[in-house]
Amino acid sequence: MTVPVIAIDGPGGAGKGTVSQMVAQQLGWHLLDSGSLYRITAYAAGQRGIALDDSTAVAQVARNLDVRFESAVGGVLVILQNQDVSAEIRTEEGGRAASVVAADAAVRAALIDRQRDFAKPPGLVADGRDMGSVVFSSAGLKIFLTASVQERARRRYKQLKDKGMDVSLPALSRDMEERDRRDSQRSVAPLRAAEDARVLDSTDLDVQEVVDLVIFWASEVYSL
Ligand code: DC
């Protein structure tokens, strides 16, 4: 039986995480936050003193990750070897490190099956960069969610400020442009819309409007 999949890809800060969580919750489907796997890999490698550019060693870490995801109030907890690392992997530094290991073909290959295992009935919402183009290339609904760089930096700024973090908007903007460049110019699974993806620009939409549209499309495609 093929499991229905909604692939949601796009650059950082476009709102994929929040939208994917809300869509999964509303439909009662499973959720894959694939970025967290790259973040966890980079974190676990760092913990073992492995250099992020040591492709073979980092890929081995990725293959052997002892990680589980637990639903909790307000989000999902990431448990690495029985330790809650949810906060540690969500830092800006964690994002930078993730983007370095994510550019490595061996690391990406090591994480493919683990990601596909998330596709279980009644359905999966998969959030990432290559969900529609590589990991779930036969997904019935592929969305490329984007927004202007200024708007994405502003959203990330607000998110981090709300968490009490001390951040600067210009620095975030620069960081975001740099990460976009690295994610879209890497030779393996670069960030770009799959040919059959629906491009959704959320610059002038609020989260609920985006969620409603995704669910509308899903109900059309999957006759929900
Ligand atoms: O979505 P995020 O910020 O948690 O992703 C962290 C990094 O991992 C980001 O630089 C892009 C990369 N990534 C990727 O290459 N492929 C994915 N499917 C998900 C994330």
Short mmCIF file of N, CA, C and O and ligand atoms in Angstrom, two decimals, residues 9 12 16 33-36 38-39 90 94-96 98-100 102-103 108 115 127-131 135 156 179 183 186 189, ligand 1:
data_model
loop_
_atom_site.label_atom_id
_atom_site.label_comp_id
_atom_site.label_asym_id
_atom_site.label_seq_id
_atom_site.Cartn_x
_atom_site.Cartn_y
_atom_site.Cartn_z
N ASP A 9 9.13 21.40 0.87
CA ASP A 9 10.53 21.83 0.80
C ASP A 9 10.60 23.34 0.70
O ASP A 9 9.60 24.01 0.43
N GLY A 12 15.35 27.96 4.53
CA GLY A 12 15.17 28.15 5.97
C GLY A 12 14.33 29.40 6.26
O GLY A 12 14.44 30.39 5.55
N LYS A 16 8.29 26.35 7.04
CA LYS A 16 8.02 24.93 6.78
C LYS A 16 7.76 24.15 8.06
O LYS A 16 6.87 23.32 8.11
N ASP A 33 10.72 15.78 10.33
CA ASP A 33 11.51 17.02 10.29
C ASP A 33 12.91 16.59 9.86
O ASP A 33 13.77 16.30 10.69
N SER A 34 13.13 16.51 8.54
CA SER A 34 14.39 15.92 8.06
C SER A 34 15.60 16.76 8.43
O SER A 34 16.69 16.24 8.63
N GLY A 35 15.42 18.09 8.55
CA GLY A 35 16.53 18.95 8.94
C GLY A 35 17.11 18.54 10.28
O GLY A 35 18.32 18.64 10.51
N SER A 36 16.22 18.05 11.16
CA SER A 36 16.72 17.68 12.49
C SER A 36 17.71 16.52 12.38
O SER A 36 18.64 16.42 13.17
N TYR A 38 19.94 16.09 10.05
CA TYR A 38 21.25 16.68 9.72
C TYR A 38 21.82 17.41 10.93
O TYR A 38 23.03 17.36 11.19
N ARG A 39 20.94 18.08 11.67
CA ARG A 39 21.40 18.77 12.88
C ARG A 39 21.94 17.77 13.91
O ARG A 39 22.99 17.96 14.52
N ARG A 90 18.97 23.08 17.98
CA ARG A 90 18.18 24.16 17.37
C ARG A 90 18.90 25.52 17.36
O ARG A 90 18.30 26.51 17.00
N GLY A 94 24.10 25.21 15.40
CA GLY A 94 23.65 23.86 15.02
C GLY A 94 23.17 23.84 13.58
O GLY A 94 23.39 22.88 12.84
N GLY A 95 22.52 24.93 13.15
CA GLY A 95 22.03 25.04 11.78
C GLY A 95 23.17 25.14 10.79
O GLY A 95 23.15 24.54 9.72
N ARG A 96 24.20 25.91 11.19
CA ARG A 96 25.37 26.07 10.31
C ARG A 96 26.08 24.74 10.13
O ARG A 96 26.43 24.33 9.02
N ALA A 98 24.85 21.78 10.53
CA ALA A 98 23.97 20.87 9.77
C ALA A 98 24.13 21.13 8.28
O ALA A 98 24.18 20.20 7.47
N SER A 99 24.23 22.41 7.92
CA SER A 99 24.31 22.73 6.50
C SER A 99 25.64 22.25 5.91
O SER A 99 25.71 21.89 4.73
N VAL A 100 26.68 22.17 6.74
CA VAL A 100 27.97 21.64 6.26
C VAL A 100 27.85 20.13 6.01
O VAL A 100 28.18 19.64 4.92
N ALA A 102 25.20 18.43 5.54
CA ALA A 102 24.15 18.15 4.56
C ALA A 102 24.66 18.27 3.13
O ALA A 102 24.03 17.79 2.19
N ALA A 103 25.82 18.92 2.96
CA ALA A 103 26.38 19.08 1.61
C ALA A 103 27.16 17.83 1.19
O ALA A 103 27.67 17.75 0.07
N ARG A 108 24.16 12.20 3.15
CA ARG A 108 22.79 12.20 2.65
C ARG A 108 22.33 10.77 2.36
O ARG A 108 21.22 10.37 2.72
N GLN A 115 14.82 8.19 6.67
CA GLN A 115 13.75 9.15 6.36
C GLN A 115 12.54 8.42 5.76
O GLN A 115 11.40 8.70 6.12
N ASP A 127 9.09 17.42 5.92
CA ASP A 127 9.60 18.80 5.85
C ASP A 127 11.11 18.76 5.58
O ASP A 127 11.84 18.06 6.29
N GLY A 128 11.57 19.47 4.55
CA GLY A 128 13.01 19.46 4.29
C GLY A 128 13.43 20.30 3.11
O GLY A 128 12.89 21.37 2.86
N ARG A 129 14.44 19.80 2.40
CA ARG A 129 14.96 20.50 1.23
C ARG A 129 14.82 19.65 -0.02
O ARG A 129 14.75 20.16 -1.12
N ASP A 130 14.84 18.32 0.17
CA ASP A 130 14.82 17.41 -0.98
C ASP A 130 13.76 16.33 -0.81
O ASP A 130 13.91 15.23 -1.30
N MET A 131 12.71 16.66 -0.07
CA MET A 131 11.65 15.67 0.16
C MET A 131 10.97 15.30 -1.17
O MET A 131 10.78 14.14 -1.49
N VAL A 135 13.93 12.22 -1.71
CA VAL A 135 13.56 11.20 -0.72
C VAL A 135 12.17 10.61 -0.99
O VAL A 135 11.98 9.40 -0.96
N ARG A 156 12.58 34.59 11.61
CA ARG A 156 13.54 33.87 12.45
C ARG A 156 13.96 34.74 13.64
O ARG A 156 14.09 34.26 14.76
N ARG A 179 23.49 30.56 4.00
CA ARG A 179 23.01 29.18 4.06
C ARG A 179 22.22 28.82 2.80
O ARG A 179 22.33 27.73 2.28
N ASP A 183 23.11 25.74 0.47
CA ASP A 183 22.11 24.69 0.24
C ASP A 183 21.72 24.58 -1.23
O ASP A 183 21.39 23.51 -1.71
N ARG A 186 25.15 23.37 -3.63
CA ARG A 186 25.88 22.10 -3.45
C ARG A 186 25.54 21.18 -4.60
O ARG A 186 24.45 21.26 -5.20
N ALA A 189 21.80 16.92 -4.23
CA ALA A 189 20.46 17.31 -3.78
C ALA A 189 20.38 18.80 -3.44
O ALA A 189 20.01 19.17 -2.33
O1 DC B 1 15.53 22.87 8.18
P1 DC B 1 16.73 23.01 9.06
O2 DC B 1 17.17 24.44 9.28
O3 DC B 1 16.60 22.25 10.35
O4 DC B 1 17.91 22.29 8.23
C1 DC B 1 19.24 22.28 8.70
C2 DC B 1 20.20 22.14 7.52
O5 DC B 1 20.05 20.86 6.91
C3 DC B 1 20.00 23.18 6.41
O6 DC B 1 21.22 23.78 6.10
C4 DC B 1 19.53 22.42 5.22
C5 DC B 1 19.89 21.00 5.51
N1 DC B 1 18.83 20.07 5.08
C6 DC B 1 19.03 19.39 3.91
O7 DC B 1 20.04 19.57 3.25
N2 DC B 1 18.10 18.48 3.50
C7 DC B 1 16.97 18.29 4.19
N3 DC B 1 16.08 17.40 3.76
C8 DC B 1 16.74 19.02 5.37
C9 DC B 1 17.70 19.92 5.79
#
